[in-house]
Amino acid sequence: MTNQNTSNNSRKRPTAKQSSDLSTGQGTLPLDEVAIDISPYVTNVDQDIFAIQNLPEEFIAVLFAWVSRSPKSFKEHIADAIEAGIIDGEFKPVSTEKLDEKSKAFHEKWVVAYGHSSVAEHAIAHVGIEKVSRLASAELELSNEFYSITEYSQRYQKPERGHWHNPIVADFNNPDTIAIQEKFEKYFDDMYTSFEETVEAIYLYLKDQQKDLITDQSINNQMKHDEALKKIAFEDARYLLPLGMYTHLGMTANARSWRDGISKMMSSTIPEVRDIADSLKKEITKVIPTLLKHATPSEYDALTTLRTFDLFNNLPSSHFDTKTINIFKGPSEKEMIISILTDVISQERNIDSEASYTIVQSMSEASRISYIKTLLLDMNVHDKLPKAFEHVHFKVSFVVSEACWHQLLRHNRRSNFTYGFATTQIGEIVPPNIIAAGLELKFREAIARSKEFFNELTDQGHDVTSQYVVTNASLRHIVGSFSLQEVYHLINLRTSPEAQWEIKNAFEDLHHLMTQLYPTLLSAAKRR
């Protein structure tokens, strides 16, 4: 199908053969094939960051969900949907010029000038973000807690060679920049080679271990089984990949969230993050033209970063504690139960907190525990605790790999994190399949290469760019604070059979420790 619109914004459609090649990363998009115009649905057709428009909300939700399971770009999926007749390729936009002018005037008065920011929460922008590093994506995702995010998954898709962000821009008037850019490229290429070799070695090991399980299966089932083994192989081998590897995200947020998040990103120490912020503002302004006016760098954020560095950088360092989970001492379970019941009774009896607190204090401890357990009865996998339970918070420190941290940070709606720079200095985790397959020595040799390059860069003053060479295996210190509701959500989600092994182990440990400290409150945390 060819659209009558023949502007330069036409999106070129690959042939069936080339589309198949693209799915395996072997092809490129030809510019002389059948044209499918997707320009009505995206704010640009030739950039990696773009806003999505003129599409049904439910289709956008599905479009963003595909990013986790498909190697195709958002734009390719839109072209597929046009070709399949799912969306209308003959789109004729309705003129809304007068309406837009009224909207702009309203927002200028009430949001920009008056400061009534809640109005901005009703304007939504869906954004596709492709080819950004995993290092930068962490700052992007944590720049505001109200984003809705679906991200490319290295658990389900094998990254491709060359799909990485080199943070060094070569200046031909400065040979040193050319040399260091080439060093980055060689490092990324070498680590990817180690990754590919490890994928193959783990796959062959797993296949050999399970050969007796598939001898009676059909050819089709054997192929599916082999595919499952390959996914396990690259899920563990990806621990060798650096944080410079590309990721892709589908993100939805209201204008207020975009504005606040972009402002925060504009003050980042990482140039790539600042570039992403500029691109986001440019593209979102095309669909929300007024409400990002105050998305500007925060002088306070920038100065606080510098002052914090000056204040604490020269403090003596201590040894690194690599204990995986540590729960900071807080109120006892008895105190938490009293707090929860006080709030519940205050709400149900419509009395002030002091009066309800007196009632709770008069109860026996056995009665309080009985009341709490009654409130936890019949919870299933999708149920949430009563609101009173959200006033109880826990502070937990984690020492987990970058791979695990990237999983954890995406579930940040009810979580608050503090975290430092990516480094190779704390240590690393070796996936169990690497050890079982006899690959630990080669794995550690590759990690040693990462440490050597990291140290070389930091010694030369490249503290920011050195983070790109840190691998997914490297450990990171994180501190998170969670409400009891979020603890329930994370333990229930991350200890499921489908959970990735490292984050599953972390939350099994967390559940074990918390059950010892708070046996009544955690009694229904695993509810599947």
PDB file of C-alpha atoms in Angstrom, residues 178-383:
ATOM      1  CA  ILE A 178      40.912   9.994  18.408  1.00  0.00           C
ATOM      2  CA  ALA A 179      43.168   7.563  20.258  1.00  0.00           C
ATOM      3  CA  ILE A 180      40.879   7.258  23.279  1.00  0.00           C
ATOM      4  CA  GLN A 181      37.774   6.921  21.107  1.00  0.00           C
ATOM      5  CA  GLU A 182      39.484   4.033  19.301  1.00  0.00           C
ATOM      6  CA  LYS A 183      40.379   2.476  22.675  1.00  0.00           C
ATOM      7  CA  PHE A 184      36.710   2.584  23.665  1.00  0.00           C
ATOM      8  CA  GLU A 185      35.688   0.946  20.391  1.00  0.00           C
ATOM      9  CA  LYS A 186      38.279  -1.807  20.756  1.00  0.00           C
ATOM     10  CA  TYR A 187      37.265  -2.400  24.384  1.00  0.00           C
ATOM     11  CA  PHE A 188      33.552  -2.633  23.543  1.00  0.00           C
ATOM     12  CA  ASP A 189      34.309  -4.929  20.602  1.00  0.00           C
ATOM     13  CA  ASP A 190      36.551  -7.196  22.694  1.00  0.00           C
ATOM     14  CA  MET A 191      33.977  -7.456  25.480  1.00  0.00           C
ATOM     15  CA  TYR A 192      31.275  -8.276  22.956  1.00  0.00           C
ATOM     16  CA  THR A 193      33.484 -11.035  21.544  1.00  0.00           C
ATOM     17  CA  SER A 194      33.880 -12.450  25.066  1.00  0.00           C
ATOM     18  CA  PHE A 195      30.112 -12.223  25.485  1.00  0.00           C
ATOM     19  CA  GLU A 196      29.459 -14.153  22.252  1.00  0.00           C
ATOM     20  CA  GLU A 197      31.999 -16.836  23.110  1.00  0.00           C
ATOM     21  CA  THR A 198      30.456 -17.197  26.574  1.00  0.00           C
ATOM     22  CA  VAL A 199      26.949 -17.467  25.123  1.00  0.00           C
ATOM     23  CA  GLU A 200      28.041 -20.353  22.914  1.00  0.00           C
ATOM     24  CA  ALA A 201      29.968 -22.115  25.686  1.00  0.00           C
ATOM     25  CA  ILE A 202      27.083 -21.885  28.191  1.00  0.00           C
ATOM     26  CA  TYR A 203      24.612 -23.055  25.543  1.00  0.00           C
ATOM     27  CA  LEU A 204      26.715 -26.117  24.698  1.00  0.00           C
ATOM     28  CA  TYR A 205      27.130 -26.895  28.406  1.00  0.00           C
ATOM     29  CA  LEU A 206      23.376 -26.636  29.083  1.00  0.00           C
ATOM     30  CA  LYS A 207      22.546 -28.663  25.997  1.00  0.00           C
ATOM     31  CA  ASP A 208      24.935 -31.403  27.087  1.00  0.00           C
ATOM     32  CA  GLN A 209      23.538 -31.391  30.621  1.00  0.00           C
ATOM     33  CA  GLN A 210      19.972 -31.771  29.386  1.00  0.00           C
ATOM     34  CA  LYS A 211      20.527 -34.003  26.351  1.00  0.00           C
ATOM     35  CA  ASP A 212      18.750 -36.939  27.995  1.00  0.00           C
ATOM     36  CA  LEU A 213      15.648 -34.822  28.586  1.00  0.00           C
ATOM     37  CA  ILE A 214      14.955 -34.120  24.920  1.00  0.00           C
ATOM     38  CA  THR A 215      15.739 -37.372  23.115  1.00  0.00           C
ATOM     39  CA  ASP A 216      12.057 -38.356  22.848  1.00  0.00           C
ATOM     40  CA  GLN A 217      10.744 -34.911  21.945  1.00  0.00           C
ATOM     41  CA  SER A 218       9.644 -33.845  18.498  1.00  0.00           C
ATOM     42  CA  ILE A 219      11.983 -31.812  16.294  1.00  0.00           C
ATOM     43  CA  ASN A 220       9.764 -28.769  16.836  1.00  0.00           C
ATOM     44  CA  ASN A 221       9.926 -29.110  20.606  1.00  0.00           C
ATOM     45  CA  GLN A 222      13.683 -29.633  20.444  1.00  0.00           C
ATOM     46  CA  MET A 223      14.004 -26.371  18.524  1.00  0.00           C
ATOM     47  CA  LYS A 224      11.941 -24.572  21.168  1.00  0.00           C
ATOM     48  CA  HIS A 225      14.031 -26.183  23.884  1.00  0.00           C
ATOM     49  CA  ASP A 226      17.249 -25.093  22.170  1.00  0.00           C
ATOM     50  CA  GLU A 227      15.914 -21.540  21.907  1.00  0.00           C
ATOM     51  CA  ALA A 228      15.138 -21.551  25.646  1.00  0.00           C
ATOM     52  CA  LEU A 229      18.683 -22.737  26.402  1.00  0.00           C
ATOM     53  CA  LYS A 230      20.145 -19.970  24.226  1.00  0.00           C
ATOM     54  CA  LYS A 231      18.121 -17.385  26.141  1.00  0.00           C
ATOM     55  CA  ILE A 232      19.469 -18.702  29.436  1.00  0.00           C
ATOM     56  CA  ALA A 233      22.964 -18.591  27.932  1.00  0.00           C
ATOM     57  CA  PHE A 234      22.880 -14.961  26.849  1.00  0.00           C
ATOM     58  CA  GLU A 235      21.004 -13.932  30.003  1.00  0.00           C
ATOM     59  CA  ASP A 236      24.055 -15.045  32.017  1.00  0.00           C
ATOM     60  CA  ALA A 237      26.702 -14.075  29.453  1.00  0.00           C
ATOM     61  CA  ARG A 238      25.317 -10.508  29.384  1.00  0.00           C
ATOM     62  CA  TYR A 239      27.043  -9.953  32.738  1.00  0.00           C
ATOM     63  CA  LEU A 240      30.149  -9.321  30.603  1.00  0.00           C
ATOM     64  CA  LEU A 241      28.524  -6.498  28.631  1.00  0.00           C
ATOM     65  CA  PRO A 242      29.469  -2.899  29.517  1.00  0.00           C
ATOM     66  CA  LEU A 243      27.034  -0.180  30.559  1.00  0.00           C
ATOM     67  CA  GLY A 244      27.776   1.524  27.251  1.00  0.00           C
ATOM     68  CA  MET A 245      25.516  -0.999  25.476  1.00  0.00           C
ATOM     69  CA  TYR A 246      22.361   0.459  23.970  1.00  0.00           C
ATOM     70  CA  THR A 247      18.903   0.026  25.390  1.00  0.00           C
ATOM     71  CA  HIS A 248      15.498   1.216  24.134  1.00  0.00           C
ATOM     72  CA  LEU A 249      12.537   2.474  26.123  1.00  0.00           C
ATOM     73  CA  GLY A 250       8.891   3.306  25.633  1.00  0.00           C
ATOM     74  CA  MET A 251       7.882   6.002  28.115  1.00  0.00           C
ATOM     75  CA  THR A 252       4.634   7.736  28.965  1.00  0.00           C
ATOM     76  CA  ALA A 253       4.213  10.625  31.372  1.00  0.00           C
ATOM     77  CA  ASN A 254       2.247  13.788  31.943  1.00  0.00           C
ATOM     78  CA  ALA A 255       3.742  17.183  31.139  1.00  0.00           C
ATOM     79  CA  ARG A 256       4.511  17.993  34.760  1.00  0.00           C
ATOM     80  CA  SER A 257       6.515  14.786  35.174  1.00  0.00           C
ATOM     81  CA  TRP A 258       8.360  15.346  31.898  1.00  0.00           C
ATOM     82  CA  ARG A 259       9.163  18.927  32.878  1.00  0.00           C
ATOM     83  CA  ASP A 260      10.545  18.008  36.311  1.00  0.00           C
ATOM     84  CA  GLY A 261      12.444  14.972  35.001  1.00  0.00           C
ATOM     85  CA  ILE A 262      13.988  16.835  32.075  1.00  0.00           C
ATOM     86  CA  SER A 263      15.081  19.666  34.386  1.00  0.00           C
ATOM     87  CA  LYS A 264      16.848  17.150  36.611  1.00  0.00           C
ATOM     88  CA  MET A 265      18.531  15.433  33.666  1.00  0.00           C
ATOM     89  CA  MET A 266      19.783  18.751  32.309  1.00  0.00           C
ATOM     90  CA  SER A 267      21.967  19.033  35.433  1.00  0.00           C
ATOM     91  CA  SER A 268      23.507  15.565  35.031  1.00  0.00           C
ATOM     92  CA  THR A 269      27.278  15.108  35.067  1.00  0.00           C
ATOM     93  CA  ILE A 270      26.924  12.763  32.063  1.00  0.00           C
ATOM     94  CA  PRO A 271      26.841  14.614  28.694  1.00  0.00           C
ATOM     95  CA  GLU A 272      24.751  11.864  27.082  1.00  0.00           C
ATOM     96  CA  VAL A 273      22.033  12.361  29.714  1.00  0.00           C
ATOM     97  CA  ARG A 274      21.989  16.108  29.069  1.00  0.00           C
ATOM     98  CA  ASP A 275      21.707  15.438  25.317  1.00  0.00           C
ATOM     99  CA  ILE A 276      18.774  13.085  25.951  1.00  0.00           C
ATOM    100  CA  ALA A 277      17.087  15.785  28.029  1.00  0.00           C
ATOM    101  CA  ASP A 278      17.484  18.326  25.217  1.00  0.00           C
ATOM    102  CA  SER A 279      16.047  15.872  22.669  1.00  0.00           C
ATOM    103  CA  LEU A 280      13.126  14.994  24.931  1.00  0.00           C
ATOM    104  CA  LYS A 281      12.239  18.647  25.410  1.00  0.00           C
ATOM    105  CA  LYS A 282      12.468  19.305  21.667  1.00  0.00           C
ATOM    106  CA  GLU A 283      10.278  16.351  20.673  1.00  0.00           C
ATOM    107  CA  ILE A 284       7.698  16.561  23.462  1.00  0.00           C
ATOM    108  CA  THR A 285       7.251  20.281  22.789  1.00  0.00           C
ATOM    109  CA  LYS A 286       5.950  19.279  19.351  1.00  0.00           C
ATOM    110  CA  VAL A 287       2.937  17.597  20.978  1.00  0.00           C
ATOM    111  CA  ILE A 288       2.795  19.617  24.225  1.00  0.00           C
ATOM    112  CA  PRO A 289       3.937  23.022  22.935  1.00  0.00           C
ATOM    113  CA  THR A 290       3.553  25.127  26.095  1.00  0.00           C
ATOM    114  CA  LEU A 291       3.943  23.067  29.229  1.00  0.00           C
ATOM    115  CA  LEU A 292       7.680  22.359  29.065  1.00  0.00           C
ATOM    116  CA  LYS A 293       8.607  26.028  29.041  1.00  0.00           C
ATOM    117  CA  HIS A 294      10.172  25.762  32.507  1.00  0.00           C
ATOM    118  CA  ALA A 295      12.071  22.550  31.757  1.00  0.00           C
ATOM    119  CA  THR A 296      15.444  24.211  32.291  1.00  0.00           C
ATOM    120  CA  PRO A 297      18.619  23.129  34.094  1.00  0.00           C
ATOM    121  CA  SER A 298      18.386  23.413  37.862  1.00  0.00           C
ATOM    122  CA  GLU A 299      21.210  25.587  39.148  1.00  0.00           C
ATOM    123  CA  TYR A 300      20.555  24.178  42.615  1.00  0.00           C
ATOM    124  CA  ASP A 301      21.041  20.570  41.415  1.00  0.00           C
ATOM    125  CA  ALA A 302      24.264  21.440  39.606  1.00  0.00           C
ATOM    126  CA  LEU A 303      25.715  23.393  42.544  1.00  0.00           C
ATOM    127  CA  THR A 304      24.679  20.743  45.074  1.00  0.00           C
ATOM    128  CA  THR A 305      26.504  18.093  43.038  1.00  0.00           C
ATOM    129  CA  LEU A 306      29.691  20.169  43.064  1.00  0.00           C
ATOM    130  CA  ARG A 307      29.384  21.048  46.758  1.00  0.00           C
ATOM    131  CA  THR A 308      28.769  17.440  47.723  1.00  0.00           C
ATOM    132  CA  PHE A 309      31.900  16.405  45.845  1.00  0.00           C
ATOM    133  CA  ASP A 310      33.963  19.113  47.559  1.00  0.00           C
ATOM    134  CA  LEU A 311      32.562  18.284  51.006  1.00  0.00           C
ATOM    135  CA  PHE A 312      33.041  14.535  51.000  1.00  0.00           C
ATOM    136  CA  ASN A 313      35.537  13.558  48.310  1.00  0.00           C
ATOM    137  CA  ASN A 314      38.556  13.812  50.617  1.00  0.00           C
ATOM    138  CA  LEU A 315      37.098  11.810  53.482  1.00  0.00           C
ATOM    139  CA  PRO A 316      39.054   8.639  54.322  1.00  0.00           C
ATOM    140  CA  SER A 317      37.643   5.586  52.587  1.00  0.00           C
ATOM    141  CA  SER A 318      36.718   2.421  54.432  1.00  0.00           C
ATOM    142  CA  HIS A 319      36.513  -1.186  53.300  1.00  0.00           C
ATOM    143  CA  PHE A 320      33.670  -2.191  51.029  1.00  0.00           C
ATOM    144  CA  ASP A 321      30.993  -4.280  52.714  1.00  0.00           C
ATOM    145  CA  THR A 322      29.762  -6.791  50.170  1.00  0.00           C
ATOM    146  CA  LYS A 323      26.946  -8.171  52.318  1.00  0.00           C
ATOM    147  CA  THR A 324      24.080  -8.440  49.850  1.00  0.00           C
ATOM    148  CA  ILE A 325      21.242  -7.173  52.032  1.00  0.00           C
ATOM    149  CA  ASN A 326      21.226  -5.075  55.183  1.00  0.00           C
ATOM    150  CA  ILE A 327      18.089  -3.725  56.890  1.00  0.00           C
ATOM    151  CA  PHE A 328      18.658  -0.470  58.751  1.00  0.00           C
ATOM    152  CA  LYS A 329      17.417  -0.455  62.315  1.00  0.00           C
ATOM    153  CA  GLY A 330      14.063   1.280  62.634  1.00  0.00           C
ATOM    154  CA  PRO A 331      10.899   0.951  64.704  1.00  0.00           C
ATOM    155  CA  SER A 332      10.202  -2.487  66.147  1.00  0.00           C
ATOM    156  CA  GLU A 333       7.399  -4.612  64.755  1.00  0.00           C
ATOM    157  CA  LYS A 334       5.384  -3.864  67.896  1.00  0.00           C
ATOM    158  CA  GLU A 335       5.685  -0.112  67.257  1.00  0.00           C
ATOM    159  CA  MET A 336       4.768  -0.568  63.588  1.00  0.00           C
ATOM    160  CA  ILE A 337       1.685  -2.623  64.461  1.00  0.00           C
ATOM    161  CA  ILE A 338       0.566   0.026  66.956  1.00  0.00           C
ATOM    162  CA  SER A 339       1.025   2.719  64.276  1.00  0.00           C
ATOM    163  CA  ILE A 340      -0.952   0.762  61.658  1.00  0.00           C
ATOM    164  CA  LEU A 341      -3.847  -0.069  64.003  1.00  0.00           C
ATOM    165  CA  THR A 342      -3.977   3.527  65.243  1.00  0.00           C
ATOM    166  CA  ASP A 343      -4.475   4.746  61.677  1.00  0.00           C
ATOM    167  CA  VAL A 344      -7.021   2.019  60.845  1.00  0.00           C
ATOM    168  CA  ILE A 345      -9.142   2.723  63.934  1.00  0.00           C
ATOM    169  CA  SER A 346      -8.892   6.484  63.409  1.00  0.00           C
ATOM    170  CA  GLN A 347     -10.279   6.026  59.909  1.00  0.00           C
ATOM    171  CA  GLU A 348     -12.959   3.461  60.716  1.00  0.00           C
ATOM    172  CA  ARG A 349     -14.213   5.074  63.905  1.00  0.00           C
ATOM    173  CA  ASN A 350     -13.779   8.640  62.574  1.00  0.00           C
ATOM    174  CA  ILE A 351     -11.876   9.728  65.690  1.00  0.00           C
ATOM    175  CA  ASP A 352      -8.609  11.599  66.064  1.00  0.00           C
ATOM    176  CA  SER A 353      -5.311   9.769  66.238  1.00  0.00           C
ATOM    177  CA  GLU A 354      -4.761  10.408  69.928  1.00  0.00           C
ATOM    178  CA  ALA A 355      -8.036   8.724  70.828  1.00  0.00           C
ATOM    179  CA  SER A 356      -7.403   5.761  68.528  1.00  0.00           C
ATOM    180  CA  TYR A 357      -3.860   5.418  69.896  1.00  0.00           C
ATOM    181  CA  THR A 358      -5.291   5.144  73.419  1.00  0.00           C
ATOM    182  CA  ILE A 359      -7.576   2.323  72.240  1.00  0.00           C
ATOM    183  CA  VAL A 360      -4.677   0.434  70.657  1.00  0.00           C
ATOM    184  CA  GLN A 361      -2.530   0.858  73.753  1.00  0.00           C
ATOM    185  CA  SER A 362      -5.256  -0.746  75.839  1.00  0.00           C
ATOM    186  CA  MET A 363      -5.186  -3.921  73.725  1.00  0.00           C
ATOM    187  CA  SER A 364      -3.097  -6.952  74.557  1.00  0.00           C
ATOM    188  CA  GLU A 365      -0.204  -7.740  72.215  1.00  0.00           C
ATOM    189  CA  ALA A 366      -1.956 -10.964  71.167  1.00  0.00           C
ATOM    190  CA  SER A 367      -5.055  -8.955  70.199  1.00  0.00           C
ATOM    191  CA  ARG A 368      -3.024  -6.527  68.103  1.00  0.00           C
ATOM    192  CA  ILE A 369      -1.337  -9.397  66.244  1.00  0.00           C
ATOM    193  CA  SER A 370      -4.722 -11.042  65.695  1.00  0.00           C
ATOM    194  CA  TYR A 371      -6.149  -7.812  64.230  1.00  0.00           C
ATOM    195  CA  ILE A 372      -3.182  -7.449  61.838  1.00  0.00           C
ATOM    196  CA  LYS A 373      -3.409 -11.060  60.672  1.00  0.00           C
ATOM    197  CA  THR A 374      -7.150 -10.614  60.064  1.00  0.00           C
ATOM    198  CA  LEU A 375      -6.389  -7.577  57.877  1.00  0.00           C
ATOM    199  CA  LEU A 376      -3.968  -9.740  55.850  1.00  0.00           C
ATOM    200  CA  LEU A 377      -6.412 -12.582  55.235  1.00  0.00           C
ATOM    201  CA  ASP A 378      -7.298 -13.680  51.676  1.00  0.00           C
ATOM    202  CA  MET A 379      -4.710 -11.566  49.848  1.00  0.00           C
ATOM    203  CA  ASN A 380      -3.991 -12.747  46.330  1.00  0.00           C
ATOM    204  CA  VAL A 381      -1.249 -11.888  43.908  1.00  0.00           C
ATOM    205  CA  HIS A 382      -2.794  -8.591  42.727  1.00  0.00           C
ATOM    206  CA  ASP A 383      -4.181  -7.299  46.041  1.00  0.00           C
TER     207      ASP A 383
END
